[in-house]
């Protein structure tokens, strides 16, 4: 038996005997490693004269290939066997509940805006939007607040250095009221099409910050323009809206004379509450009740009024032909009152624990028929 044949036999026996991947690796090192028997045989080729090398090289190189193939084949066998053993020993418990995929939740502000859209859609209102980077003219002047008007000082406005196309500077809108002007101007473009019924929810900005004020907050504006609109329409609309929103029939309103440059007359709308003692013994305000009775009170909720004639004129409508009412209310405040949050700042901290506590299911769409409020 030649040297090559002997080594091949040994190699095959060793490879076949390797019962584990580790043993096979040892065999590989012993055969093909630097000090391995096959490698040693390869080295002898270097010492041969050309004649002998030509004669013996094919068998020796063939041996190396054979051994290497045998190693690969055995490796595949052992891996396959290892997998079979694992599959045979592992079991899947199909009765285990699947791990829950993390679920997002709807922010209370978005929830309330959806609820508002749903309630007002039923009253024939559509949703209008306007830019948050606003022109001084829409935010103030066209709302009857000319440049030197003292009411401008009540809005701690963030101004941009940029000149606004319609005069003054560009600014972050301080309220949603400029959407009134933009909507009416659009409506006035079409002859005889002034009737407008919109709500305009969105972000507004003021340089103000404490437990009840954040530099960015949310308002919803309401605007109705039509012929023969009067304060009765205003009061009925607000009452219907608040009853639907708070899902309570005994909501009472008090209209208190007030002043806004863009409405005349202007009213502050208060809503009646009753003081009830909570589970912790502390008394809390619950909306509803008479407002005036002992143990009851009024809380200021929103600003409203009949659209000022000057605003209608600015918006290109004839105030002798068209009248309107408008209102503006804080969306964050509505959410706090309805769902019981007490710190406005938490709304914008981005803490997912807060959202997990107060957020709402994305699948729970507000509908008038199914209940406009979120269940959780
Ligand atoms: N824009 C007012 C504010 O932010 C709120 C407001 C009051 C809006 C009366 C109205 C309104 O539409 O009629 O303080």
mmCIF file of C-alpha atoms and ligand atoms in Angstrom:
data_model
loop_
_atom_site.group_PDB
_atom_site.id
_atom_site.type_symbol
_atom_site.label_atom_id
_atom_site.label_comp_id
_atom_site.label_asym_id
_atom_site.label_seq_id
_atom_site.Cartn_x
_atom_site.Cartn_y
_atom_site.Cartn_z
ATOM 1 C CA UNK A 1 0.000 0.000 0.000
ATOM 2 C CA UNK A 2 1.444 3.366 -0.965
ATOM 3 C CA UNK A 3 2.001 6.105 1.492
ATOM 4 C CA UNK A 4 -0.796 8.104 -0.104
ATOM 5 C CA UNK A 5 -3.271 5.259 0.134
ATOM 6 C CA UNK A 6 -2.360 4.632 3.753
ATOM 7 C CA UNK A 7 -2.867 8.224 4.725
ATOM 8 C CA UNK A 8 -6.133 8.312 2.823
ATOM 9 C CA UNK A 9 -7.434 5.250 4.654
ATOM 10 C CA UNK A 10 -6.416 6.702 8.000
ATOM 11 C CA UNK A 11 -8.007 10.016 7.128
ATOM 12 C CA UNK A 12 -11.287 8.445 6.098
ATOM 13 C CA UNK A 13 -11.414 6.363 9.241
ATOM 14 C CA UNK A 14 -10.704 9.379 11.425
ATOM 15 C CA UNK A 15 -13.266 11.548 9.721
ATOM 16 C CA UNK A 16 -15.895 8.838 9.915
ATOM 17 C CA UNK A 17 -15.158 8.364 13.589
ATOM 18 C CA UNK A 18 -15.640 12.070 14.425
ATOM 19 C CA UNK A 19 -18.941 12.077 16.282
ATOM 20 C CA UNK A 20 -19.116 15.793 16.994
ATOM 21 C CA UNK A 21 -18.245 18.996 15.173
ATOM 22 C CA UNK A 22 -15.465 19.579 17.711
ATOM 23 C CA UNK A 23 -13.963 16.138 17.014
ATOM 24 C CA UNK A 24 -14.206 16.798 13.306
ATOM 25 C CA UNK A 25 -12.349 20.087 13.722
ATOM 26 C CA UNK A 26 -9.603 18.223 15.569
ATOM 27 C CA UNK A 27 -9.412 15.746 12.675
ATOM 28 C CA UNK A 28 -9.153 18.609 10.185
ATOM 29 C CA UNK A 29 -6.235 20.114 12.082
ATOM 30 C CA UNK A 30 -4.525 16.713 12.329
ATOM 31 C CA UNK A 31 -4.853 16.176 8.577
ATOM 32 C CA UNK A 32 -4.786 19.546 6.833
ATOM 33 C CA UNK A 33 -3.385 21.775 9.590
ATOM 34 C CA UNK A 34 0.181 23.104 9.443
ATOM 35 C CA UNK A 35 1.527 19.999 11.233
ATOM 36 C CA UNK A 36 -1.046 17.669 9.655
ATOM 37 C CA UNK A 37 -0.199 14.390 7.968
ATOM 38 C CA UNK A 38 -1.558 15.458 4.554
ATOM 39 C CA UNK A 39 0.304 18.760 4.806
ATOM 40 C CA UNK A 40 3.505 16.857 5.635
ATOM 41 C CA UNK A 41 3.059 14.785 2.500
ATOM 42 C CA UNK A 42 2.503 17.967 0.460
ATOM 43 C CA UNK A 43 5.785 19.319 1.805
ATOM 44 C CA UNK A 44 7.701 16.295 0.460
ATOM 45 C CA UNK A 45 6.795 17.485 -3.062
ATOM 46 C CA UNK A 46 9.168 20.439 -2.594
ATOM 47 C CA UNK A 47 12.120 18.168 -1.974
ATOM 48 C CA UNK A 48 11.573 16.004 -5.069
ATOM 49 C CA UNK A 49 13.301 16.462 -8.374
ATOM 50 C CA UNK A 50 11.026 17.601 -11.226
ATOM 51 C CA UNK A 51 10.669 14.130 -12.702
ATOM 52 C CA UNK A 52 9.516 12.529 -9.473
ATOM 53 C CA UNK A 53 7.318 15.493 -8.615
ATOM 54 C CA UNK A 54 5.534 15.232 -11.964
ATOM 55 C CA UNK A 55 4.881 11.604 -11.234
ATOM 56 C CA UNK A 56 3.708 11.864 -7.633
ATOM 57 C CA UNK A 57 2.063 15.271 -7.449
ATOM 58 C CA UNK A 58 -1.322 14.265 -8.905
ATOM 59 C CA UNK A 59 -1.868 11.557 -6.285
ATOM 60 C CA UNK A 60 -0.764 13.785 -3.377
ATOM 61 C CA UNK A 61 -2.841 16.776 -4.507
ATOM 62 C CA UNK A 62 -5.729 14.440 -5.188
ATOM 63 C CA UNK A 63 -5.401 13.169 -1.629
ATOM 64 C CA UNK A 64 -5.644 16.682 -0.254
ATOM 65 C CA UNK A 65 -8.813 17.274 -2.276
ATOM 66 C CA UNK A 66 -10.316 13.952 -1.235
ATOM 67 C CA UNK A 67 -9.652 14.620 2.436
ATOM 68 C CA UNK A 68 -11.026 18.125 2.213
ATOM 69 C CA UNK A 69 -14.190 16.852 0.484
ATOM 70 C CA UNK A 70 -14.609 14.114 3.076
ATOM 71 C CA UNK A 71 -14.322 16.713 5.859
ATOM 72 C CA UNK A 72 -16.993 18.905 4.268
ATOM 73 C CA UNK A 73 -19.328 15.983 3.747
ATOM 74 C CA UNK A 74 -18.952 14.817 7.349
ATOM 75 C CA UNK A 75 -19.458 18.389 8.588
ATOM 76 C CA UNK A 76 -22.728 18.641 6.694
ATOM 77 C CA UNK A 77 -23.829 15.295 8.137
ATOM 78 C CA UNK A 78 -23.031 16.332 11.692
ATOM 79 C CA UNK A 79 -24.778 19.714 11.320
ATOM 80 C CA UNK A 80 -27.847 18.054 9.917
ATOM 81 C CA UNK A 81 -27.859 15.558 12.788
ATOM 82 C CA UNK A 82 -27.474 18.369 15.333
ATOM 83 C CA UNK A 83 -30.431 20.204 13.809
ATOM 84 C CA UNK A 84 -32.546 17.042 13.840
ATOM 85 C CA UNK A 85 -31.751 16.497 17.503
ATOM 86 C CA UNK A 86 -32.664 20.093 18.328
ATOM 87 C CA UNK A 87 -35.919 19.919 16.418
ATOM 88 C CA UNK A 88 -36.806 16.673 18.095
ATOM 89 C CA UNK A 89 -36.135 18.036 21.559
ATOM 90 C CA UNK A 90 -37.672 21.512 21.172
ATOM 91 C CA UNK A 91 -41.405 21.927 21.449
ATOM 92 C CA UNK A 92 -43.571 24.946 20.732
ATOM 93 C CA UNK A 93 -46.366 25.604 23.180
ATOM 94 C CA UNK A 94 -49.143 26.772 20.930
ATOM 95 C CA UNK A 95 -51.338 27.546 23.898
ATOM 96 C CA UNK A 96 -49.018 30.345 25.085
ATOM 97 C CA UNK A 97 -50.489 33.780 24.351
ATOM 98 C CA UNK A 98 -48.506 35.586 21.640
ATOM 99 C CA UNK A 99 -46.399 38.473 22.882
ATOM 100 C CA UNK A 100 -48.370 41.705 22.519
ATOM 101 C CA UNK A 101 -47.183 44.066 19.816
ATOM 102 C CA UNK A 102 -46.697 47.530 21.285
ATOM 103 C CA UNK A 103 -49.726 49.633 20.503
ATOM 104 C CA UNK A 104 -49.715 53.374 19.995
ATOM 105 C CA UNK A 105 -52.437 55.560 21.444
ATOM 106 C CA UNK A 106 -54.160 58.725 20.386
ATOM 107 C CA UNK A 107 -53.147 61.921 22.168
ATOM 108 C CA UNK A 108 -56.037 63.535 24.078
ATOM 109 C CA UNK A 109 -55.738 66.684 21.939
ATOM 110 C CA UNK A 110 -56.180 64.666 18.736
ATOM 111 C CA UNK A 111 -59.002 62.729 20.350
ATOM 112 C CA UNK A 112 -60.849 65.916 21.309
ATOM 113 C CA UNK A 113 -60.297 67.457 17.873
ATOM 114 C CA UNK A 114 -61.814 64.323 16.306
ATOM 115 C CA UNK A 115 -64.746 64.554 18.677
ATOM 116 C CA UNK A 116 -65.271 68.230 17.779
ATOM 117 C CA UNK A 117 -65.165 67.472 14.047
ATOM 118 C CA UNK A 118 -67.725 64.711 14.548
ATOM 119 C CA UNK A 119 -70.112 66.843 16.618
ATOM 120 C CA UNK A 120 -69.928 69.866 14.339
ATOM 121 C CA UNK A 121 -70.166 67.799 11.151
ATOM 122 C CA UNK A 122 -73.583 66.742 12.406
ATOM 123 C CA UNK A 123 -74.527 70.430 12.636
ATOM 124 C CA UNK A 124 -73.361 71.044 9.057
ATOM 125 C CA UNK A 125 -69.925 72.497 9.847
ATOM 126 C CA UNK A 126 -66.825 71.612 7.885
ATOM 127 C CA UNK A 127 -63.260 71.768 9.161
ATOM 128 C CA UNK A 128 -61.109 74.677 7.924
ATOM 129 C CA UNK A 129 -57.404 75.218 8.432
ATOM 130 C CA UNK A 130 -54.987 78.113 8.128
ATOM 131 C CA UNK A 131 -51.238 78.656 8.415
ATOM 132 C CA UNK A 132 -49.515 78.750 11.792
ATOM 133 C CA UNK A 133 -46.965 81.230 10.427
ATOM 134 C CA UNK A 134 -49.361 84.042 9.831
ATOM 135 C CA UNK A 135 -49.453 87.531 8.416
ATOM 136 C CA UNK A 136 -50.020 90.345 10.938
ATOM 137 C CA UNK A 137 -52.974 91.485 8.838
ATOM 138 C CA UNK A 138 -54.954 88.223 9.227
ATOM 139 C CA UNK A 139 -54.005 87.716 12.875
ATOM 140 C CA UNK A 140 -54.788 91.269 13.998
ATOM 141 C CA UNK A 141 -55.703 94.018 11.538
ATOM 142 C CA UNK A 142 -58.527 92.236 9.714
ATOM 143 C CA UNK A 143 -59.881 91.161 13.104
ATOM 144 C CA UNK A 144 -60.343 94.831 13.944
ATOM 145 C CA UNK A 145 -57.085 95.211 15.837
ATOM 146 C CA UNK A 146 -55.144 97.903 13.964
ATOM 147 C CA UNK A 147 -51.479 98.446 14.705
ATOM 148 C CA UNK A 148 -51.829 100.540 17.856
ATOM 149 C CA UNK A 149 -54.805 98.617 19.261
ATOM 150 C CA UNK A 150 -54.413 97.873 22.981
ATOM 151 C CA UNK A 151 -55.913 94.361 22.586
ATOM 152 C CA UNK A 152 -52.763 93.371 20.691
ATOM 153 C CA UNK A 153 -50.851 93.685 23.945
ATOM 154 C CA UNK A 154 -52.973 90.895 25.466
ATOM 155 C CA UNK A 155 -51.452 88.446 22.991
ATOM 156 C CA UNK A 156 -47.798 87.838 23.841
ATOM 157 C CA UNK A 157 -46.884 87.423 20.226
ATOM 158 C CA UNK A 158 -43.876 85.657 18.739
ATOM 159 C CA UNK A 159 -42.820 87.829 15.790
ATOM 160 C CA UNK A 160 -40.515 86.929 12.923
ATOM 161 C CA UNK A 161 -38.122 89.550 11.548
ATOM 162 C CA UNK A 162 -39.709 89.100 8.122
ATOM 163 C CA UNK A 163 -41.999 91.776 6.682
ATOM 164 C CA UNK A 164 -45.487 90.412 6.026
ATOM 165 C CA UNK A 165 -46.929 90.818 2.507
ATOM 166 C CA UNK A 166 -49.970 92.658 3.875
ATOM 167 C CA UNK A 167 -48.031 94.936 6.241
ATOM 168 C CA UNK A 168 -46.465 94.498 9.660
ATOM 169 C CA UNK A 169 -44.361 91.445 10.393
ATOM 170 C CA UNK A 170 -44.889 87.720 10.040
ATOM 171 C CA UNK A 171 -45.792 86.036 13.323
ATOM 172 C CA UNK A 172 -46.868 82.755 14.894
ATOM 173 C CA UNK A 173 -50.640 83.017 15.022
ATOM 174 C CA UNK A 174 -51.810 83.812 18.540
ATOM 175 C CA UNK A 175 -55.282 82.395 17.983
ATOM 176 C CA UNK A 176 -57.303 80.482 15.400
ATOM 177 C CA UNK A 177 -59.410 83.571 14.616
ATOM 178 C CA UNK A 178 -57.409 84.485 11.453
ATOM 179 C CA UNK A 179 -58.946 81.369 9.863
ATOM 180 C CA UNK A 180 -62.279 83.235 10.096
ATOM 181 C CA UNK A 181 -60.942 85.961 7.840
ATOM 182 C CA UNK A 182 -59.311 83.555 5.402
ATOM 183 C CA UNK A 183 -62.497 81.499 5.133
ATOM 184 C CA UNK A 184 -64.757 84.502 4.602
ATOM 185 C CA UNK A 185 -62.440 85.978 1.954
ATOM 186 C CA UNK A 186 -62.615 82.689 0.053
ATOM 187 C CA UNK A 187 -66.397 82.588 0.386
ATOM 188 C CA UNK A 188 -66.770 86.232 -0.707
ATOM 189 C CA UNK A 189 -64.958 85.462 -3.976
ATOM 190 C CA UNK A 190 -68.008 83.567 -5.162
ATOM 191 C CA UNK A 191 -71.066 85.752 -5.653
ATOM 192 C CA UNK A 192 -73.879 84.913 -3.221
ATOM 193 C CA UNK A 193 -71.995 82.039 -1.598
ATOM 194 C CA UNK A 194 -71.189 83.625 1.709
ATOM 195 C CA UNK A 195 -72.929 81.114 3.952
ATOM 196 C CA UNK A 196 -70.112 79.719 6.012
ATOM 197 C CA UNK A 197 -70.160 77.098 8.745
ATOM 198 C CA UNK A 198 -66.739 76.040 9.846
ATOM 199 C CA UNK A 199 -64.717 74.992 12.796
ATOM 200 C CA UNK A 200 -60.970 75.591 12.679
ATOM 201 C CA UNK A 201 -59.002 73.535 15.183
ATOM 202 C CA UNK A 202 -55.256 73.981 15.409
ATOM 203 C CA UNK A 203 -52.081 75.052 17.145
ATOM 204 C CA UNK A 204 -51.612 78.594 18.383
ATOM 205 C CA UNK A 205 -48.647 80.304 20.039
ATOM 206 C CA UNK A 206 -48.062 82.823 22.801
ATOM 207 C CA UNK A 207 -44.979 83.681 24.795
ATOM 208 C CA UNK A 208 -46.383 82.459 28.078
ATOM 209 C CA UNK A 209 -45.479 79.542 30.340
ATOM 210 C CA UNK A 210 -46.757 78.229 33.690
ATOM 211 C CA UNK A 211 -48.988 75.388 34.957
ATOM 212 C CA UNK A 212 -51.936 76.590 32.901
ATOM 213 C CA UNK A 213 -50.109 78.212 29.955
ATOM 214 C CA UNK A 214 -47.719 76.722 27.422
ATOM 215 C CA UNK A 215 -46.088 78.634 24.555
ATOM 216 C CA UNK A 216 -47.957 76.392 22.126
ATOM 217 C CA UNK A 217 -51.499 75.304 22.762
ATOM 218 C CA UNK A 218 -54.630 74.427 20.822
ATOM 219 C CA UNK A 219 -57.809 76.274 20.045
ATOM 220 C CA UNK A 220 -60.850 75.607 18.001
ATOM 221 C CA UNK A 221 -62.558 78.481 16.256
ATOM 222 C CA UNK A 222 -66.172 78.372 15.145
ATOM 223 C CA UNK A 223 -67.729 80.614 12.534
ATOM 224 C CA UNK A 224 -71.201 80.833 11.048
ATOM 225 C CA UNK A 225 -72.065 83.469 8.475
ATOM 226 C CA UNK A 226 -75.465 83.631 6.859
ATOM 227 C CA UNK A 227 -78.462 85.916 6.463
ATOM 228 C CA UNK A 228 -80.422 86.785 9.633
ATOM 229 C CA UNK A 229 -78.043 85.083 12.026
ATOM 230 C CA UNK A 230 -78.589 86.194 15.615
ATOM 231 C CA UNK A 231 -77.473 85.399 19.144
ATOM 232 C CA UNK A 232 -80.166 82.757 19.525
ATOM 233 C CA UNK A 233 -78.346 80.688 16.916
ATOM 234 C CA UNK A 234 -75.117 81.246 18.784
ATOM 235 C CA UNK A 235 -76.475 80.126 22.123
ATOM 236 C CA UNK A 236 -78.268 77.087 20.710
ATOM 237 C CA UNK A 237 -75.178 75.990 18.807
ATOM 238 C CA UNK A 238 -72.908 76.274 21.823
ATOM 239 C CA UNK A 239 -75.405 74.523 24.064
ATOM 240 C CA UNK A 240 -75.856 71.675 21.579
ATOM 241 C CA UNK A 241 -72.111 71.363 21.128
ATOM 242 C CA UNK A 242 -71.319 71.318 24.853
ATOM 243 C CA UNK A 243 -74.073 68.818 25.662
ATOM 244 C CA UNK A 244 -72.807 66.495 22.931
ATOM 245 C CA UNK A 245 -69.179 66.982 23.895
ATOM 246 C CA UNK A 246 -69.600 66.440 27.636
ATOM 247 C CA UNK A 247 -72.286 63.819 26.972
ATOM 248 C CA UNK A 248 -74.606 65.424 29.507
ATOM 249 C CA UNK A 249 -78.025 66.969 29.143
ATOM 250 C CA UNK A 250 -77.993 69.273 32.130
ATOM 251 C CA UNK A 251 -75.279 71.605 30.822
ATOM 252 C CA UNK A 252 -76.304 75.187 31.527
ATOM 253 C CA UNK A 253 -74.674 78.243 29.965
ATOM 254 C CA UNK A 254 -74.420 81.819 31.096
ATOM 255 C CA UNK A 255 -73.566 84.474 28.529
ATOM 256 C CA UNK A 256 -71.694 87.325 30.198
ATOM 257 C CA UNK A 257 -71.080 90.626 28.368
ATOM 258 C CA UNK A 258 -67.439 90.949 27.414
ATOM 259 C CA UNK A 259 -65.196 92.541 24.843
ATOM 260 C CA UNK A 260 -63.366 91.170 21.826
ATOM 261 C CA UNK A 261 -62.396 93.505 18.993
ATOM 262 C CA UNK A 262 -63.699 91.067 16.375
ATOM 263 C CA UNK A 263 -67.172 90.538 17.837
ATOM 264 C CA UNK A 264 -69.942 92.973 18.711
ATOM 265 C CA UNK A 265 -71.626 92.279 21.003
ATOM 266 C CA UNK A 266 -69.124 89.973 22.659
ATOM 267 C CA UNK A 267 -69.843 87.421 25.331
ATOM 268 C CA UNK A 268 -67.839 85.270 27.650
ATOM 269 C CA UNK A 269 -69.564 81.914 27.979
ATOM 270 C CA UNK A 270 -69.617 80.321 31.420
ATOM 271 C CA UNK A 271 -70.736 76.795 32.115
ATOM 272 C CA UNK A 272 -72.401 75.714 35.332
ATOM 273 C CA UNK A 273 -70.796 73.172 37.622
ATOM 274 C CA UNK A 274 -71.657 71.469 40.868
ATOM 275 C CA UNK A 275 -69.188 70.762 43.655
ATOM 276 C CA UNK A 276 -69.121 67.092 44.498
ATOM 277 C CA UNK A 277 -66.853 65.340 46.912
ATOM 278 C CA UNK A 278 -64.632 62.807 45.204
ATOM 279 C CA UNK A 279 -63.503 59.402 46.498
ATOM 280 C CA UNK A 280 -60.495 61.077 48.173
ATOM 281 C CA UNK A 281 -62.814 63.388 50.127
ATOM 282 C CA UNK A 282 -61.685 66.439 48.159
ATOM 283 C CA UNK A 283 -64.405 68.375 46.425
ATOM 284 C CA UNK A 284 -64.224 68.582 42.646
ATOM 285 C CA UNK A 285 -66.110 70.449 39.983
ATOM 286 C CA UNK A 286 -68.524 68.419 37.912
ATOM 287 C CA UNK A 287 -70.022 70.123 34.897
ATOM 288 C CA UNK A 288 -73.775 70.446 34.963
ATOM 289 C CA UNK A 289 -76.255 71.715 37.482
ATOM 290 C CA UNK A 290 -77.717 75.143 37.837
ATOM 291 C CA UNK A 291 -74.652 77.306 38.374
ATOM 292 C CA UNK A 292 -76.485 79.644 40.743
ATOM 293 C CA UNK A 293 -77.764 77.195 43.373
ATOM 294 C CA UNK A 294 -75.829 76.744 46.640
ATOM 295 C CA UNK A 295 -72.896 74.386 46.089
ATOM 296 C CA UNK A 296 -72.861 75.273 42.405
ATOM 297 C CA UNK A 297 -70.794 77.752 40.409
ATOM 298 C CA UNK A 298 -69.844 79.058 36.992
ATOM 299 C CA UNK A 299 -66.614 78.517 35.164
ATOM 300 C CA UNK A 300 -65.488 80.568 32.247
ATOM 301 C CA UNK A 301 -65.166 78.369 29.180
ATOM 302 C CA UNK A 302 -64.988 80.305 25.946
ATOM 303 C CA UNK A 303 -65.168 83.611 24.113
ATOM 304 C CA UNK A 304 -67.828 84.349 21.579
ATOM 305 C CA UNK A 305 -70.013 86.947 19.950
ATOM 306 C CA UNK A 306 -71.591 88.293 16.778
ATOM 307 C CA UNK A 307 -68.996 88.907 14.076
ATOM 308 C CA UNK A 308 -68.111 92.605 14.113
ATOM 309 C CA UNK A 309 -69.314 94.511 11.027
ATOM 310 C CA UNK A 310 -65.799 95.747 10.451
ATOM 311 C CA UNK A 311 -64.481 92.164 10.260
ATOM 312 C CA UNK A 312 -67.137 91.274 7.680
ATOM 313 C CA UNK A 313 -66.049 94.331 5.664
ATOM 314 C CA UNK A 314 -62.381 93.391 5.905
ATOM 315 C CA UNK A 315 -63.344 89.947 4.646
ATOM 316 C CA UNK A 316 -65.150 91.423 1.652
ATOM 317 C CA UNK A 317 -68.733 90.791 2.815
ATOM 318 C CA UNK A 318 -71.537 93.341 3.023
ATOM 319 C CA UNK A 319 -72.493 93.522 6.718
ATOM 320 C CA UNK A 320 -76.008 94.688 5.837
ATOM 321 C CA UNK A 321 -76.551 91.472 3.957
ATOM 322 C CA UNK A 322 -74.582 89.005 6.081
ATOM 323 C CA UNK A 323 -74.353 88.398 9.803
ATOM 324 C CA UNK A 324 -72.431 85.860 11.724
ATOM 325 C CA UNK A 325 -71.375 84.522 15.053
ATOM 326 C CA UNK A 326 -68.013 83.193 16.137
ATOM 327 C CA UNK A 327 -66.472 81.495 19.104
ATOM 328 C CA UNK A 328 -63.059 80.373 20.232
ATOM 329 C CA UNK A 329 -62.205 77.781 22.867
ATOM 330 C CA UNK A 330 -59.100 76.046 24.144
ATOM 331 C CA UNK A 331 -58.944 72.421 22.966
ATOM 332 C CA UNK A 332 -56.493 71.481 25.714
ATOM 333 C CA UNK A 333 -58.853 72.940 28.268
ATOM 334 C CA UNK A 334 -61.773 70.972 26.854
ATOM 335 C CA UNK A 335 -59.672 67.795 27.074
ATOM 336 C CA UNK A 336 -58.666 68.541 30.679
ATOM 337 C CA UNK A 337 -62.263 69.161 31.709
ATOM 338 C CA UNK A 338 -63.621 66.088 29.994
ATOM 339 C CA UNK A 339 -60.883 63.582 30.753
ATOM 340 C CA UNK A 340 -59.605 64.902 34.073
ATOM 341 C CA UNK A 341 -55.987 65.968 33.499
ATOM 342 C CA UNK A 342 -54.764 68.699 35.793
ATOM 343 C CA UNK A 343 -51.453 69.945 34.408
ATOM 344 C CA UNK A 344 -51.413 71.423 30.928
ATOM 345 C CA UNK A 345 -47.629 71.074 30.627
ATOM 346 C CA UNK A 346 -47.887 67.267 30.712
ATOM 347 C CA UNK A 347 -49.738 67.458 27.376
ATOM 348 C CA UNK A 348 -46.535 68.485 25.642
ATOM 349 C CA UNK A 349 -43.829 66.712 27.691
ATOM 350 C CA UNK A 350 -43.886 63.724 25.343
ATOM 351 C CA UNK A 351 -43.808 61.276 28.258
ATOM 352 C CA UNK A 352 -45.206 57.985 26.953
ATOM 353 C CA UNK A 353 -46.247 56.972 30.480
ATOM 354 C CA UNK A 354 -48.646 59.928 30.522
ATOM 355 C CA UNK A 355 -49.920 58.911 27.120
ATOM 356 C CA UNK A 356 -50.319 55.296 28.197
ATOM 357 C CA UNK A 357 -52.474 56.581 31.067
ATOM 358 C CA UNK A 358 -54.518 59.216 29.250
ATOM 359 C CA UNK A 359 -54.198 58.195 25.596
ATOM 360 C CA UNK A 360 -56.979 56.602 23.627
ATOM 361 C CA UNK A 361 -57.267 53.618 21.342
ATOM 362 C CA UNK A 362 -56.730 54.442 17.705
ATOM 363 C CA UNK A 363 -59.513 52.018 16.804
ATOM 364 C CA UNK A 364 -62.060 53.815 18.935
ATOM 365 C CA UNK A 365 -63.274 56.456 16.485
ATOM 366 C CA UNK A 366 -65.621 59.081 17.931
ATOM 367 C CA UNK A 367 -69.068 58.824 16.401
ATOM 368 C CA UNK A 368 -72.319 60.407 17.481
ATOM 369 C CA UNK A 369 -74.098 57.081 17.228
ATOM 370 C CA UNK A 370 -71.447 55.034 18.992
ATOM 371 C CA UNK A 371 -70.663 57.605 21.696
ATOM 372 C CA UNK A 372 -68.515 60.581 20.912
ATOM 373 C CA UNK A 373 -66.282 60.248 23.961
ATOM 374 C CA UNK A 374 -63.460 57.756 24.323
ATOM 375 C CA UNK A 375 -64.261 54.724 26.408
ATOM 376 C CA UNK A 376 -61.014 54.309 28.337
HETATM 377 N N1 LIG B 1 -59.472 84.620 19.643
HETATM 378 C C1 LIG B 1 -59.831 84.737 21.035
HETATM 379 C C2 LIG B 1 -58.615 84.457 21.911
HETATM 380 O O1 LIG B 1 -57.770 83.730 21.527
HETATM 381 C C3 LIG B 1 -60.942 83.812 21.405
HETATM 382 C C4 LIG B 1 -62.216 84.201 20.743
HETATM 383 C C5 LIG B 1 -63.092 85.031 21.399
HETATM 384 C C6 LIG B 1 -62.544 83.745 19.491
HETATM 385 C C7 LIG B 1 -64.273 85.402 20.814
HETATM 386 C C8 LIG B 1 -63.726 84.101 18.908
HETATM 387 C C9 LIG B 1 -64.596 84.952 19.559
HETATM 388 O O2 LIG B 1 -64.087 83.686 17.691
HETATM 389 O O3 LIG B 1 -65.781 85.316 18.971
HETATM 390 O O4 LIG B 1 -58.536 84.972 22.981
#
